[in-house]
PDB file of C-alpha atoms and ligand atoms in Angstrom:
ATOM      1  CA  MET A 156     -35.558   0.890  21.949  1.00 53.00           C
ATOM      2  CA  ALA A 157     -35.882   1.982  18.355  1.00 64.00           C
ATOM      3  CA  LYS A 158     -35.499  -0.614  15.653  1.00 86.00           C
ATOM      4  CA  GLU A 159     -32.026  -0.748  14.177  1.00 93.00           C
ATOM      5  CA  LYS A 160     -31.951   0.496  10.604  1.00 96.00           C
ATOM      6  CA  ILE A 161     -30.191  -1.524   7.938  1.00 97.00           C
ATOM      7  CA  LEU A 162     -29.641   0.146   4.600  1.00 98.00           C
ATOM      8  CA  ILE A 163     -29.524  -2.275   1.670  1.00 98.00           C
ATOM      9  CA  ILE A 164     -27.736  -0.980  -1.430  1.00 98.00           C
ATOM     10  CA  GLU A 165     -28.293  -3.680  -4.019  1.00 97.00           C
ATOM     11  CA  ASP A 166     -29.677  -3.711  -7.568  1.00 96.00           C
ATOM     12  CA  GLU A 167     -30.741  -7.350  -7.797  1.00 95.00           C
ATOM     13  CA  LYS A 168     -34.456  -7.302  -7.027  1.00 96.00           C
ATOM     14  CA  ASP A 169     -34.691 -10.898  -5.796  1.00 95.00           C
ATOM     15  CA  ILE A 170     -31.891 -10.402  -3.309  1.00 95.00           C
ATOM     16  CA  VAL A 171     -33.378  -7.115  -2.087  1.00 96.00           C
ATOM     17  CA  LYS A 172     -36.731  -8.802  -1.576  1.00 96.00           C
ATOM     18  CA  MET A 173     -35.163 -11.680   0.318  1.00 96.00           C
ATOM     19  CA  LEU A 174     -33.080  -9.339   2.496  1.00 96.00           C
ATOM     20  CA  ASP A 175     -35.990  -7.012   3.173  1.00 96.00           C
ATOM     21  CA  TYR A 176     -38.195  -9.902   4.289  1.00 97.00           C
ATOM     22  CA  ASN A 177     -35.579 -11.514   6.507  1.00 96.00           C
ATOM     23  CA  LEU A 178     -34.413  -8.307   8.128  1.00 97.00           C
ATOM     24  CA  ARG A 179     -37.937  -7.264   9.000  1.00 96.00           C
ATOM     25  CA  LYS A 180     -38.644 -10.713  10.361  1.00 95.00           C
ATOM     26  CA  GLU A 181     -35.642 -10.266  12.682  1.00 95.00           C
ATOM     27  CA  GLY A 182     -36.996  -6.945  13.944  1.00 95.00           C
ATOM     28  CA  PHE A 183     -34.770  -4.630  11.920  1.00 96.00           C
ATOM     29  CA  ARG A 184     -35.968  -1.726   9.829  1.00 95.00           C
ATOM     30  CA  ALA A 185     -34.876  -2.199   6.223  1.00 96.00           C
ATOM     31  CA  LEU A 186     -34.137   0.759   3.946  1.00 97.00           C
ATOM     32  CA  LEU A 187     -33.761   0.014   0.268  1.00 97.00           C
ATOM     33  CA  ALA A 188     -31.703   1.661  -2.466  1.00 97.00           C
ATOM     34  CA  ASN A 189     -30.947   0.088  -5.822  1.00 95.00           C
ATOM     35  CA  ASN A 190     -27.974   2.230  -6.770  1.00 97.00           C
ATOM     36  CA  GLY A 191     -25.036   3.941  -5.100  1.00 97.00           C
ATOM     37  CA  GLU A 192     -26.225   7.538  -5.422  1.00 97.00           C
ATOM     38  CA  ASP A 193     -29.625   6.817  -3.879  1.00 97.00           C
ATOM     39  CA  GLY A 194     -27.919   4.725  -1.226  1.00 97.00           C
ATOM     40  CA  LEU A 195     -25.660   7.606  -0.170  1.00 96.00           C
ATOM     41  CA  ASP A 196     -28.581  10.053  -0.167  1.00 95.00           C
ATOM     42  CA  MET A 197     -30.592   7.716   1.994  1.00 95.00           C
ATOM     43  CA  MET A 198     -27.646   7.171   4.319  1.00 94.00           C
ATOM     44  CA  ARG A 199     -27.236  10.921   4.893  1.00 89.00           C
ATOM     45  CA  LYS A 200     -30.934  11.306   5.572  1.00 87.00           C
ATOM     46  CA  GLU A 201     -31.607   8.205   7.649  1.00 88.00           C
ATOM     47  CA  HIS A 202     -28.343   7.511   9.501  1.00 88.00           C
ATOM     48  CA  PRO A 203     -28.609   3.712   9.314  1.00 95.00           C
ATOM     49  CA  ASP A 204     -26.966   1.499  11.922  1.00 95.00           C
ATOM     50  CA  LEU A 205     -25.419  -0.695   9.246  1.00 97.00           C
ATOM     51  CA  ILE A 206     -25.105  -0.847   5.464  1.00 98.00           C
ATOM     52  CA  LEU A 207     -25.335  -3.973   3.320  1.00 98.00           C
ATOM     53  CA  LEU A 208     -23.466  -3.050   0.181  1.00 97.00           C
ATOM     54  CA  ASP A 209     -23.420  -4.920  -3.089  1.00 95.00           C
ATOM     55  CA  LEU A 210     -20.166  -4.360  -4.971  1.00 93.00           C
ATOM     56  CA  MET A 211     -21.527  -4.727  -8.504  1.00 92.00           C
ATOM     57  CA  LEU A 212     -23.849  -1.774  -8.876  1.00 94.00           C
ATOM     58  CA  PRO A 213     -24.860   0.202 -11.961  1.00 91.00           C
ATOM     59  CA  GLU A 214     -23.068   3.555 -12.437  1.00 88.00           C
ATOM     60  CA  MET A 215     -21.344   4.241  -9.107  1.00 92.00           C
ATOM     61  CA  ASP A 216     -19.853   0.925  -8.026  1.00 92.00           C
ATOM     62  CA  GLY A 217     -19.846  -0.503  -4.517  1.00 94.00           C
ATOM     63  CA  LEU A 218     -16.232   0.349  -3.772  1.00 94.00           C
ATOM     64  CA  GLU A 219     -16.900   4.006  -4.600  1.00 95.00           C
ATOM     65  CA  VAL A 220     -19.865   3.940  -2.246  1.00 96.00           C
ATOM     66  CA  CYS A 221     -17.730   2.335   0.449  1.00 96.00           C
ATOM     67  CA  LYS A 222     -15.102   5.047   0.042  1.00 95.00           C
ATOM     68  CA  ALA A 223     -17.716   7.808   0.247  1.00 95.00           C
ATOM     69  CA  VAL A 224     -19.156   6.383   3.480  1.00 95.00           C
ATOM     70  CA  LYS A 225     -15.793   5.924   5.129  1.00 92.00           C
ATOM     71  CA  ASN A 226     -14.515   9.368   4.073  1.00 89.00           C
ATOM     72  CA  GLY A 227     -17.488  11.229   5.575  1.00 85.00           C
ATOM     73  CA  THR A 228     -16.767  12.490   9.088  1.00 76.00           C
ATOM     74  CA  GLU A 229     -20.342  11.869  10.123  1.00 79.00           C
ATOM     75  CA  THR A 230     -20.715   8.531   8.382  1.00 88.00           C
ATOM     76  CA  ALA A 231     -17.323   6.834   8.743  1.00 87.00           C
ATOM     77  CA  HIS A 232     -18.498   4.994  11.855  1.00 88.00           C
ATOM     78  CA  ILE A 233     -21.394   3.265  10.059  1.00 94.00           C
ATOM     79  CA  PRO A 234     -20.433  -0.380   9.617  1.00 96.00           C
ATOM     80  CA  ILE A 235     -20.569  -1.918   6.150  1.00 97.00           C
ATOM     81  CA  ILE A 236     -21.018  -5.554   5.168  1.00 96.00           C
ATOM     82  CA  ILE A 237     -20.072  -6.156   1.566  1.00 95.00           C
ATOM     83  CA  LEU A 238     -22.044  -8.545  -0.628  1.00 94.00           C
ATOM     84  CA  THR A 239     -19.780 -10.059  -3.261  1.00 90.00           C
ATOM     85  CA  ALA A 240     -19.800 -12.676  -5.959  1.00 86.00           C
ATOM     86  CA  LYS A 241     -17.130 -15.369  -5.939  1.00 76.00           C
ATOM     87  CA  ALA A 242     -15.421 -13.756  -8.911  1.00 75.00           C
ATOM     88  CA  GLN A 243     -14.826 -10.541  -6.991  1.00 78.00           C
ATOM     89  CA  GLU A 244     -12.227 -11.776  -4.522  1.00 80.00           C
ATOM     90  CA  THR A 245      -9.885  -8.825  -5.103  1.00 85.00           C
ATOM     91  CA  ASP A 246     -12.670  -6.240  -4.811  1.00 85.00           C
ATOM     92  CA  LYS A 247     -13.621  -7.777  -1.509  1.00 83.00           C
ATOM     93  CA  ILE A 248     -10.087  -7.234  -0.210  1.00 86.00           C
ATOM     94  CA  VAL A 249     -10.059  -3.647  -1.474  1.00 88.00           C
ATOM     95  CA  GLY A 250     -13.415  -3.134   0.264  1.00 87.00           C
ATOM     96  CA  LEU A 251     -12.055  -4.365   3.578  1.00 88.00           C
ATOM     97  CA  GLU A 252      -9.027  -2.098   3.124  1.00 88.00           C
ATOM     98  CA  LEU A 253     -11.383   0.812   2.509  1.00 88.00           C
ATOM     99  CA  GLY A 254     -12.945   0.181   5.889  1.00 90.00           C
ATOM    100  CA  ALA A 255     -15.756  -2.324   5.311  1.00 93.00           C
ATOM    101  CA  ASP A 256     -16.326  -4.474   8.404  1.00 93.00           C
ATOM    102  CA  ASP A 257     -17.192  -7.826   6.925  1.00 94.00           C
ATOM    103  CA  TYR A 258     -18.335  -9.517   3.729  1.00 92.00           C
ATOM    104  CA  VAL A 259     -20.528 -12.374   2.589  1.00 93.00           C
ATOM    105  CA  THR A 260     -20.189 -14.199  -0.688  1.00 92.00           C
ATOM    106  CA  LYS A 261     -23.229 -14.786  -2.890  1.00 91.00           C
ATOM    107  CA  PRO A 262     -25.154 -17.001  -2.739  1.00 91.00           C
ATOM    108  CA  PHE A 263     -25.544 -16.740   1.021  1.00 93.00           C
ATOM    109  CA  SER A 264     -28.212 -17.960   3.383  1.00 94.00           C
ATOM    110  CA  PRO A 265     -30.309 -15.332   5.177  1.00 93.00           C
ATOM    111  CA  LYS A 266     -29.440 -17.043   8.429  1.00 94.00           C
ATOM    112  CA  GLU A 267     -25.734 -16.610   7.870  1.00 94.00           C
ATOM    113  CA  LEU A 268     -26.108 -12.971   6.885  1.00 95.00           C
ATOM    114  CA  ILE A 269     -28.303 -12.144   9.900  1.00 96.00           C
ATOM    115  CA  ALA A 270     -25.688 -13.723  12.162  1.00 96.00           C
ATOM    116  CA  ARG A 271     -22.975 -11.581  10.561  1.00 96.00           C
ATOM    117  CA  ILE A 272     -25.089  -8.441  10.917  1.00 97.00           C
ATOM    118  CA  LYS A 273     -25.700  -9.113  14.585  1.00 96.00           C
ATOM    119  CA  ALA A 274     -22.007  -9.807  15.179  1.00 95.00           C
ATOM    120  CA  VAL A 275     -20.928  -6.561  13.494  1.00 96.00           C
ATOM    121  CA  LEU A 276     -23.541  -4.524  15.379  1.00 95.00           C
ATOM    122  CA  ARG A 277     -22.425  -6.103  18.642  1.00 93.00           C
ATOM    123  CA  ARG A 278     -18.794  -5.271  17.899  1.00 91.00           C
ATOM    124  CA  VAL A 279     -19.630  -1.666  17.075  1.00 88.00           C
ATOM    125  CA  LYS A 280     -21.643  -1.258  20.253  1.00 85.00           C
ATOM    126  CA  GLU A 281     -18.847  -2.730  22.317  1.00 83.00           C
ATOM    127  CA  LYS A 282     -16.430  -0.269  20.746  1.00 78.00           C
ATOM    128  CA  GLU A 283     -18.736   2.683  21.312  1.00 76.00           C
ATOM    129  CA  LYS A 284     -19.614   1.712  24.829  1.00 77.00           C
ATOM    130  CA  LEU A 285     -18.942   4.523  27.212  1.00 77.00           C
ATOM    131  CA  PRO A 286     -17.285   3.971  30.540  1.00 80.00           C
ATOM    132  CA  GLU A 287     -19.596   4.227  33.537  1.00 86.00           C
ATOM    133  CA  VAL A 288     -17.800   7.348  34.611  1.00 91.00           C
ATOM    134  CA  PHE A 289     -16.147   9.769  32.238  1.00 91.00           C
ATOM    135  CA  LYS A 290     -13.863  12.462  33.593  1.00 93.00           C
ATOM    136  CA  ILE A 291     -12.667  15.397  31.578  1.00 92.00           C
ATOM    137  CA  GLY A 292     -11.309  18.672  32.900  1.00 92.00           C
ATOM    138  CA  ASP A 293     -13.382  19.744  35.887  1.00 92.00           C
ATOM    139  CA  MET A 294     -16.313  17.649  34.718  1.00 95.00           C
ATOM    140  CA  VAL A 295     -17.369  14.137  35.715  1.00 95.00           C
ATOM    141  CA  ILE A 296     -20.185  12.407  33.868  1.00 94.00           C
ATOM    142  CA  TYR A 297     -21.892   9.394  35.414  1.00 92.00           C
ATOM    143  CA  PHE A 298     -23.592   7.786  32.439  1.00 88.00           C
ATOM    144  CA  SER A 299     -25.580   5.142  34.275  1.00 83.00           C
ATOM    145  CA  LYS A 300     -26.792   7.592  36.906  1.00 85.00           C
ATOM    146  CA  ILE A 301     -27.519  10.279  34.295  1.00 87.00           C
ATOM    147  CA  MET A 302     -25.590  12.735  36.400  1.00 91.00           C
ATOM    148  CA  VAL A 303     -22.975  15.393  35.771  1.00 95.00           C
ATOM    149  CA  ALA A 304     -20.782  17.109  38.302  1.00 95.00           C
ATOM    150  CA  ILE A 305     -18.438  20.036  37.865  1.00 95.00           C
ATOM    151  CA  LYS A 306     -15.780  20.535  40.531  1.00 93.00           C
ATOM    152  CA  ASP A 307     -17.654  17.917  42.571  1.00 92.00           C
ATOM    153  CA  LYS A 308     -20.908  19.886  42.460  1.00 94.00           C
ATOM    154  CA  PRO A 309     -23.835  18.108  40.799  1.00 95.00           C
ATOM    155  CA  ILE A 310     -25.305  19.911  37.804  1.00 94.00           C
ATOM    156  CA  GLU A 311     -29.002  19.646  37.001  1.00 91.00           C
ATOM    157  CA  LEU A 312     -29.484  18.711  33.360  1.00 94.00           C
ATOM    158  CA  THR A 313     -32.759  17.931  31.627  1.00 94.00           C
ATOM    159  CA  SER A 314     -32.890  14.520  29.954  1.00 91.00           C
ATOM    160  CA  LYS A 315     -32.503  16.097  26.498  1.00 93.00           C
ATOM    161  CA  GLU A 316     -29.495  18.122  27.623  1.00 95.00           C
ATOM    162  CA  PHE A 317     -27.943  15.004  29.060  1.00 95.00           C
ATOM    163  CA  GLU A 318     -28.570  13.037  25.859  1.00 93.00           C
ATOM    164  CA  LEU A 319     -27.074  15.861  23.851  1.00 95.00           C
ATOM    165  CA  LEU A 320     -23.936  15.896  25.980  1.00 96.00           C
ATOM    166  CA  LYS A 321     -23.682  12.118  25.825  1.00 94.00           C
ATOM    167  CA  ILE A 322     -24.012  11.880  22.050  1.00 92.00           C
ATOM    168  CA  LEU A 323     -21.415  14.630  21.568  1.00 94.00           C
ATOM    169  CA  ILE A 324     -18.952  12.889  23.882  1.00 92.00           C
ATOM    170  CA  LYS A 325     -19.619   9.569  22.184  1.00 88.00           C
ATOM    171  CA  ALA A 326     -18.711  11.084  18.813  1.00 87.00           C
ATOM    172  CA  LYS A 327     -15.140  11.517  20.094  1.00 85.00           C
ATOM    173  CA  GLY A 328     -14.537  14.900  18.528  1.00 88.00           C
ATOM    174  CA  ARG A 329     -16.498  14.231  15.314  1.00 88.00           C
ATOM    175  CA  VAL A 330     -18.769  17.042  14.157  1.00 91.00           C
ATOM    176  CA  LEU A 331     -22.469  16.208  14.410  1.00 92.00           C
ATOM    177  CA  SER A 332     -24.944  18.119  12.288  1.00 89.00           C
ATOM    178  CA  ARG A 333     -28.104  19.656  13.693  1.00 88.00           C
ATOM    179  CA  ASP A 334     -30.109  17.310  11.477  1.00 84.00           C
ATOM    180  CA  TYR A 335     -28.365  14.306  12.936  1.00 85.00           C
ATOM    181  CA  LEU A 336     -28.916  15.496  16.500  1.00 89.00           C
ATOM    182  CA  LEU A 337     -32.572  16.235  15.803  1.00 87.00           C
ATOM    183  CA  ASP A 338     -33.121  12.847  14.295  1.00 81.00           C
ATOM    184  CA  THR A 339     -31.284  10.912  16.974  1.00 84.00           C
ATOM    185  CA  ILE A 340     -32.415  12.744  20.102  1.00 87.00           C
ATOM    186  CA  TRP A 341     -35.781  14.163  19.128  1.00 84.00           C
ATOM    187  CA  GLY A 342     -36.731  11.677  16.420  1.00 77.00           C
ATOM    188  CA  PHE A 343     -37.495  14.377  13.863  1.00 72.00           C
ATOM    189  CA  ASN A 344     -36.950  13.111  10.369  1.00 64.00           C
ATOM    190  CA  GLN A 345     -37.369  16.394   8.600  1.00 61.00           C
ATOM    191  CA  ALA A 346     -35.420  19.308   9.908  1.00 58.00           C
ATOM    192  CA  LEU A 347     -37.754  22.252   9.752  1.00 68.00           C
ATOM    193  CA  GLU A 348     -36.364  25.629  10.702  1.00 68.00           C
ATOM    194  CA  ILE A 349     -38.176  25.683  14.032  1.00 69.00           C
ATOM    195  CA  GLN A 350     -36.937  22.208  14.945  1.00 73.00           C
ATOM    196  CA  THR A 351     -33.360  23.018  14.016  1.00 76.00           C
ATOM    197  CA  ARG A 352     -33.540  25.845  16.518  1.00 85.00           C
ATOM    198  CA  THR A 353     -34.509  23.324  19.204  1.00 88.00           C
ATOM    199  CA  VAL A 354     -30.970  21.971  19.044  1.00 91.00           C
ATOM    200  CA  ASP A 355     -29.439  25.434  19.368  1.00 93.00           C
ATOM    201  CA  VAL A 356     -31.686  26.297  22.299  1.00 94.00           C
ATOM    202  CA  HIS A 357     -30.685  23.138  24.139  1.00 95.00           C
ATOM    203  CA  ILE A 358     -27.016  23.711  23.377  1.00 96.00           C
ATOM    204  CA  THR A 359     -27.324  27.208  24.840  1.00 96.00           C
ATOM    205  CA  THR A 360     -28.879  25.996  28.088  1.00 96.00           C
ATOM    206  CA  LEU A 361     -26.427  23.106  28.287  1.00 97.00           C
ATOM    207  CA  ARG A 362     -23.482  25.476  27.860  1.00 97.00           C
ATOM    208  CA  LYS A 363     -24.785  27.753  30.607  1.00 96.00           C
ATOM    209  CA  LYS A 364     -24.972  24.840  33.003  1.00 96.00           C
ATOM    210  CA  LEU A 365     -21.539  23.529  32.105  1.00 95.00           C
ATOM    211  CA  LYS A 366     -19.963  26.858  33.007  1.00 91.00           C
ATOM    212  CA  ASN A 367     -16.235  26.764  32.424  1.00 89.00           C
ATOM    213  CA  GLU A 368     -16.430  23.401  30.663  1.00 93.00           C
ATOM    214  CA  SER A 369     -18.910  24.808  28.132  1.00 95.00           C
ATOM    215  CA  LYS A 370     -16.036  25.757  25.833  1.00 94.00           C
ATOM    216  CA  ARG A 371     -15.753  22.093  25.000  1.00 96.00           C
ATOM    217  CA  ILE A 372     -18.959  22.328  23.006  1.00 96.00           C
ATOM    218  CA  VAL A 373     -17.716  23.902  19.816  1.00 96.00           C
ATOM    219  CA  THR A 374     -20.058  25.396  17.210  1.00 96.00           C
ATOM    220  CA  VAL A 375     -19.318  24.525  13.610  1.00 94.00           C
ATOM    221  CA  LYS A 376     -20.941  27.394  11.756  1.00 91.00           C
ATOM    222  CA  ASN A 377     -24.029  26.595   9.659  1.00 88.00           C
ATOM    223  CA  TYR A 378     -23.597  22.917  10.413  1.00 89.00           C
ATOM    224  CA  GLY A 379     -23.581  21.612  13.941  1.00 93.00           C
ATOM    225  CA  TYR A 380     -21.515  20.900  17.012  1.00 96.00           C
ATOM    226  CA  ARG A 381     -18.634  18.853  18.302  1.00 95.00           C
ATOM    227  CA  PHE A 382     -17.149  18.063  21.697  1.00 95.00           C
ATOM    228  CA  GLU A 383     -13.543  19.118  22.247  1.00 94.00           C
ATOM    229  CA  LEU A 384     -11.625  16.510  24.196  1.00 89.00           C
ATOM    230  CA  ASP A 385      -8.190  18.110  24.127  1.00 85.00           C
ATOM    231  CA  LEU A 386      -8.541  21.428  25.941  1.00 77.00           C
ATOM    232  CA  ASP A 387      -6.372  20.224  28.807  1.00 55.00           C
ATOM    233  CA  GLU A 388      -3.231  20.273  26.747  1.00 50.00           C
ATOM    234  CA  ASN A 389      -3.219  24.053  26.409  1.00 47.00           C
TER     235      ASN A 389
HETATM  236 CA1   CA B 607     -25.389  -6.219  -8.298  1.00 73.03          CA
END
């Protein structure tokens, strides 16, 4: 399994150094940004599993960053742990109201923070866990068996097609960009034209195989795809 990526948005060099060291020691991949703008850029590019966010940042402050993450359709699910100073009690509450998942007060021990990170990641995974069997319309997906059936007939999917279907279902109707799909399924960091087409090609073959249920995979022009859960109501 790939290392989980933790994005640190913090301007205090000593704290960044300490976090970087401790996260790597625990087997995480640490991404570093020392201001809000860079942090958001990095988040959009790297899709971290969790963000450690200092509230007192130069220029764009931590609460603004928090709002930007939680307002993005593709990023709202990324958990945030706020790093605050004692004097920022009210900001901490605002941060939690804006959707942050937890907070630690400076000074904190690395051990305590790592425990919080693990707890938040565990909670998120639990929430995102898919049922063993997912039924929608004429389609049944057996996640553990990596199998799909339509009207009780098994459908042959390649592993990439299956992963694509799974990640779209997991997003619960959220739009996923081609870049995100490329990065998550194929591990391509830079979306070159030819690689972007890989996603489209796989979507096309997946749709063909899903027959009548293919209409659930909706194209969002010049951006990406989403999975429609609510066709049955029509
Ligand atoms: Ca700071």
